PDB file of C-alpha atoms in Angstrom:
ATOM      1  CA  MET A   5     319.413 -51.926 126.355  1.00 46.00           C
ATOM      2  CA  SER A   6     322.875 -50.743 125.512  1.00 58.00           C
ATOM      3  CA  ASP A   7     323.337 -47.592 123.515  1.00 72.00           C
ATOM      4  CA  PRO A   8     324.950 -49.422 120.541  1.00 73.00           C
ATOM      5  CA  PHE A   9     322.068 -51.901 120.527  1.00 62.00           C
ATOM      6  CA  THR A  10     319.510 -49.080 120.613  1.00 70.00           C
ATOM      7  CA  LYS A  11     321.230 -47.395 117.671  1.00 72.00           C
ATOM      8  CA  LEU A  12     321.407 -50.667 115.741  1.00 69.00           C
ATOM      9  CA  PHE A  13     317.729 -51.376 116.414  1.00 61.00           C
ATOM     10  CA  ALA A  14     316.726 -47.862 115.276  1.00 69.00           C
ATOM     11  CA  GLN A  15     318.829 -48.274 112.133  1.00 73.00           C
ATOM     12  CA  MET A  16     317.253 -51.661 111.358  1.00 66.00           C
ATOM     13  CA  LEU A  17     313.778 -50.225 111.897  1.00 64.00           C
ATOM     14  CA  ALA A  18     314.501 -47.278 109.599  1.00 71.00           C
ATOM     15  CA  GLN A  19     315.880 -49.614 106.923  1.00 70.00           C
ATOM     16  CA  SER A  20     312.840 -51.875 107.084  1.00 66.00           C
ATOM     17  CA  GLN A  21     310.509 -48.889 106.793  1.00 67.00           C
ATOM     18  CA  GLU A  22     312.468 -47.657 103.783  1.00 73.00           C
ATOM     19  CA  MET A  23     312.276 -51.105 102.192  1.00 69.00           C
ATOM     20  CA  ALA A  24     308.497 -51.175 102.738  1.00 66.00           C
ATOM     21  CA  ARG A  25     308.149 -47.731 101.135  1.00 70.00           C
ATOM     22  CA  ALA A  26     310.271 -48.804  98.162  1.00 74.00           C
ATOM     23  CA  TRP A  27     308.308 -52.023  97.739  1.00 69.00           C
ATOM     24  CA  ASN A  28     304.898 -50.389  98.075  1.00 69.00           C
ATOM     25  CA  PRO A  29     304.627 -46.674  98.927  1.00 70.00           C
ATOM     26  CA  ALA A  30     301.096 -47.185 100.272  1.00 66.00           C
ATOM     27  CA  LEU A  31     302.527 -49.279 103.132  1.00 62.00           C
ATOM     28  CA  GLU A  32     304.025 -46.157 104.677  1.00 62.00           C
ATOM     29  CA  HIS A  33     300.601 -45.227 106.023  1.00 64.00           C
ATOM     30  CA  PHE A  34     299.199 -48.738 106.487  1.00 61.00           C
ATOM     31  CA  ASP A  35     297.218 -49.068 109.717  1.00 60.00           C
ATOM     32  CA  MET A  36     296.681 -52.642 110.892  1.00 56.00           C
ATOM     33  CA  ARG A  37     293.928 -51.501 113.289  1.00 59.00           C
ATOM     34  CA  ALA A  38     291.895 -50.252 110.326  1.00 61.00           C
ATOM     35  CA  LEU A  39     292.147 -53.704 108.784  1.00 57.00           C
ATOM     36  CA  GLU A  40     291.040 -55.217 112.109  1.00 59.00           C
ATOM     37  CA  LYS A  41     287.861 -53.142 111.989  1.00 63.00           C
ATOM     38  CA  MET A  42     287.050 -54.472 108.523  1.00 59.00           C
ATOM     39  CA  VAL A  43     287.745 -58.096 109.464  1.00 59.00           C
ATOM     40  CA  PRO A  44     287.356 -58.407 113.262  1.00 62.00           C
ATOM     41  CA  ILE A  45     287.267 -62.222 113.246  1.00 63.00           C
ATOM     42  CA  MET A  46     288.174 -64.903 110.730  1.00 60.00           C
ATOM     43  CA  PRO A  47     285.544 -66.030 108.233  1.00 62.00           C
ATOM     44  CA  ALA A  48     283.897 -69.311 109.267  1.00 63.00           C
ATOM     45  CA  ASP A  49     285.477 -71.361 106.460  1.00 64.00           C
ATOM     46  CA  MET A  50     288.980 -70.127 107.333  1.00 63.00           C
ATOM     47  CA  LEU A  51     288.345 -70.820 111.011  1.00 59.00           C
ATOM     48  CA  GLU A  52     287.146 -74.328 110.176  1.00 62.00           C
ATOM     49  CA  MET A  53     290.190 -75.010 107.996  1.00 61.00           C
ATOM     50  CA  TRP A  54     292.787 -73.874 110.560  1.00 59.00           C
ATOM     51  CA  PHE A  55     291.079 -74.641 113.853  1.00 56.00           C
ATOM     52  CA  GLY A  56     288.298 -77.067 113.023  1.00 57.00           C
ATOM     53  CA  LYS A  57     288.221 -80.557 111.638  1.00 57.00           C
ATOM     54  CA  THR A  58     290.093 -80.072 108.357  1.00 59.00           C
ATOM     55  CA  PHE A  59     293.587 -80.639 109.776  1.00 58.00           C
ATOM     56  CA  ASN A  60     292.641 -82.896 112.683  1.00 58.00           C
ATOM     57  CA  ARG A  61     289.257 -84.539 112.282  1.00 62.00           C
ATOM     58  CA  GLU A  62     289.188 -86.176 115.706  1.00 69.00           C
ATOM     59  CA  GLY A  63     291.423 -83.715 117.524  1.00 73.00           C
ATOM     60  CA  LEU A  64     291.013 -80.558 119.526  1.00 79.00           C
ATOM     61  CA  ASP A  65     287.980 -78.309 119.286  1.00 82.00           C
ATOM     62  CA  ALA A  66     288.256 -74.760 117.903  1.00 81.00           C
ATOM     63  CA  LYS A  67     288.216 -73.094 121.337  1.00 90.00           C
ATOM     64  CA  THR A  68     291.143 -75.203 122.551  1.00 90.00           C
ATOM     65  CA  ARG A  69     293.102 -74.595 119.353  1.00 87.00           C
ATOM     66  CA  LEU A  70     292.530 -70.851 119.698  1.00 90.00           C
ATOM     67  CA  LEU A  71     293.690 -70.886 123.332  1.00 95.00           C
ATOM     68  CA  LEU A  72     296.841 -72.713 122.231  1.00 94.00           C
ATOM     69  CA  THR A  73     297.344 -70.102 119.513  1.00 93.00           C
ATOM     70  CA  ILE A  74     296.990 -67.322 122.093  1.00 96.00           C
ATOM     71  CA  GLY A  75     299.683 -69.049 124.120  1.00 96.00           C
ATOM     72  CA  ALA A  76     302.023 -69.308 121.160  1.00 94.00           C
ATOM     73  CA  ILE A  77     301.504 -65.690 120.130  1.00 94.00           C
ATOM     74  CA  THR A  78     302.021 -64.550 123.734  1.00 94.00           C
ATOM     75  CA  VAL A  79     305.455 -66.174 123.796  1.00 93.00           C
ATOM     76  CA  GLN A  80     306.367 -64.120 120.710  1.00 88.00           C
ATOM     77  CA  GLY A  81     305.964 -60.951 122.766  1.00 80.00           C
ATOM     78  CA  ALA A  82     304.805 -57.734 121.187  1.00 66.00           C
ATOM     79  CA  LEU A  83     305.792 -58.860 117.697  1.00 76.00           C
ATOM     80  CA  ALA A  84     302.334 -60.112 116.824  1.00 84.00           C
ATOM     81  CA  GLU A  85     299.868 -57.691 118.426  1.00 87.00           C
ATOM     82  CA  PRO A  86     297.354 -57.617 115.543  1.00 86.00           C
ATOM     83  CA  GLN A  87     297.346 -61.409 115.371  1.00 88.00           C
ATOM     84  CA  LEU A  88     296.878 -61.698 119.130  1.00 93.00           C
ATOM     85  CA  ARG A  89     293.980 -59.233 119.087  1.00 92.00           C
ATOM     86  CA  LEU A  90     292.301 -61.169 116.267  1.00 89.00           C
ATOM     87  CA  THR A  91     292.824 -64.517 117.995  1.00 92.00           C
ATOM     88  CA  ILE A  92     291.454 -63.245 121.310  1.00 94.00           C
ATOM     89  CA  ARG A  93     288.307 -61.976 119.565  1.00 92.00           C
ATOM     90  CA  GLN A  94     288.006 -65.276 117.733  1.00 90.00           C
ATOM     91  CA  ALA A  95     288.452 -67.278 120.955  1.00 93.00           C
ATOM     92  CA  LEU A  96     285.716 -65.272 122.650  1.00 94.00           C
ATOM     93  CA  SER A  97     283.498 -65.960 119.647  1.00 89.00           C
ATOM     94  CA  ALA A  98     284.312 -69.690 119.924  1.00 89.00           C
ATOM     95  CA  GLY A  99     283.188 -69.763 123.568  1.00 93.00           C
ATOM     96  CA  ALA A 100     286.388 -69.122 125.514  1.00 96.00           C
ATOM     97  CA  THR A 101     285.917 -67.101 128.677  1.00 95.00           C
ATOM     98  CA  LYS A 102     288.012 -64.104 129.657  1.00 94.00           C
ATOM     99  CA  ARG A 103     289.310 -66.217 132.551  1.00 95.00           C
ATOM    100  CA  GLU A 104     290.416 -69.023 130.209  1.00 96.00           C
ATOM    101  CA  ILE A 105     292.209 -66.527 127.972  1.00 96.00           C
ATOM    102  CA  ALA A 106     293.912 -64.909 130.969  1.00 94.00           C
ATOM    103  CA  GLU A 107     294.959 -68.307 132.367  1.00 94.00           C
ATOM    104  CA  THR A 108     296.444 -69.208 128.982  1.00 96.00           C
ATOM    105  CA  ILE A 109     298.419 -65.968 128.952  1.00 95.00           C
ATOM    106  CA  TYR A 110     299.547 -66.430 132.583  1.00 93.00           C
ATOM    107  CA  GLN A 111     300.827 -69.907 131.778  1.00 93.00           C
ATOM    108  CA  MET A 112     303.055 -68.498 129.038  1.00 93.00           C
ATOM    109  CA  SER A 113     305.012 -66.333 131.496  1.00 89.00           C
ATOM    110  CA  MET A 114     307.195 -69.377 132.146  1.00 89.00           C
ATOM    111  CA  PHE A 115     308.098 -69.631 128.456  1.00 90.00           C
ATOM    112  CA  GLY A 116     307.974 -66.075 127.125  1.00 89.00           C
ATOM    113  CA  GLY A 117     308.783 -64.190 130.303  1.00 89.00           C
ATOM    114  CA  LEU A 118     306.870 -61.695 132.390  1.00 88.00           C
ATOM    115  CA  PRO A 119     307.145 -58.821 129.867  1.00 89.00           C
ATOM    116  CA  ALA A 120     305.537 -60.962 127.146  1.00 90.00           C
ATOM    117  CA  MET A 121     302.781 -62.011 129.554  1.00 91.00           C
ATOM    118  CA  GLN A 122     302.158 -58.410 130.649  1.00 91.00           C
ATOM    119  CA  LYS A 123     301.976 -57.175 127.060  1.00 92.00           C
ATOM    120  CA  ALA A 124     299.540 -59.948 126.118  1.00 93.00           C
ATOM    121  CA  LEU A 125     297.348 -59.162 129.141  1.00 93.00           C
ATOM    122  CA  GLU A 126     297.288 -55.481 128.157  1.00 93.00           C
ATOM    123  CA  ILE A 127     296.248 -56.448 124.628  1.00 93.00           C
ATOM    124  CA  ALA A 128     293.550 -58.758 125.989  1.00 94.00           C
ATOM    125  CA  GLN A 129     292.228 -55.978 128.236  1.00 94.00           C
ATOM    126  CA  SER A 130     291.987 -53.627 125.249  1.00 93.00           C
ATOM    127  CA  VAL A 131     290.069 -56.275 123.274  1.00 92.00           C
ATOM    128  CA  TYR A 132     287.707 -56.809 126.220  1.00 92.00           C
ATOM    129  CA  ALA A 133     287.141 -53.051 126.484  1.00 91.00           C
ATOM    130  CA  GLU A 134     286.315 -52.860 122.768  1.00 87.00           C
ATOM    131  CA  GLU A 135     283.918 -55.815 123.108  1.00 81.00           C
ATOM    132  CA  ASP A 136     282.206 -54.118 126.087  1.00 79.00           C
ATOM    133  CA  GLU A 137     281.743 -50.914 124.062  1.00 76.00           C
ATOM    134  CA  GLU A 138     279.934 -52.767 121.285  1.00 69.00           C
TER     135      GLU A 138
END
């Protein structure tokens, strides 16, 4: 990254943090990982609505929809880490294997690039490690 870009990015980040504090001071110390611990996977009715038969009665099963979602989030890069962690846990719960999740992430390297793939694999590994601990 160029020095002017780095400065601009830091300035934008500082401004967004200031806006969050002004909007809701409690957001300054908000920890998404704490929220993940309270709600590690989606409630069954929400899962059914988004990934089940509500939107597509004769379409894809929940596992396939979740793998597609993992692919889409992977292409976004590191912008959606909490959402990727949640979706990986949900996919495991829906019967996806670690291999299927990894293959989905590998496939996205062509669309999101190697850095996005690497970041998603690191996130998946951390989710697997947490699952193994439990």
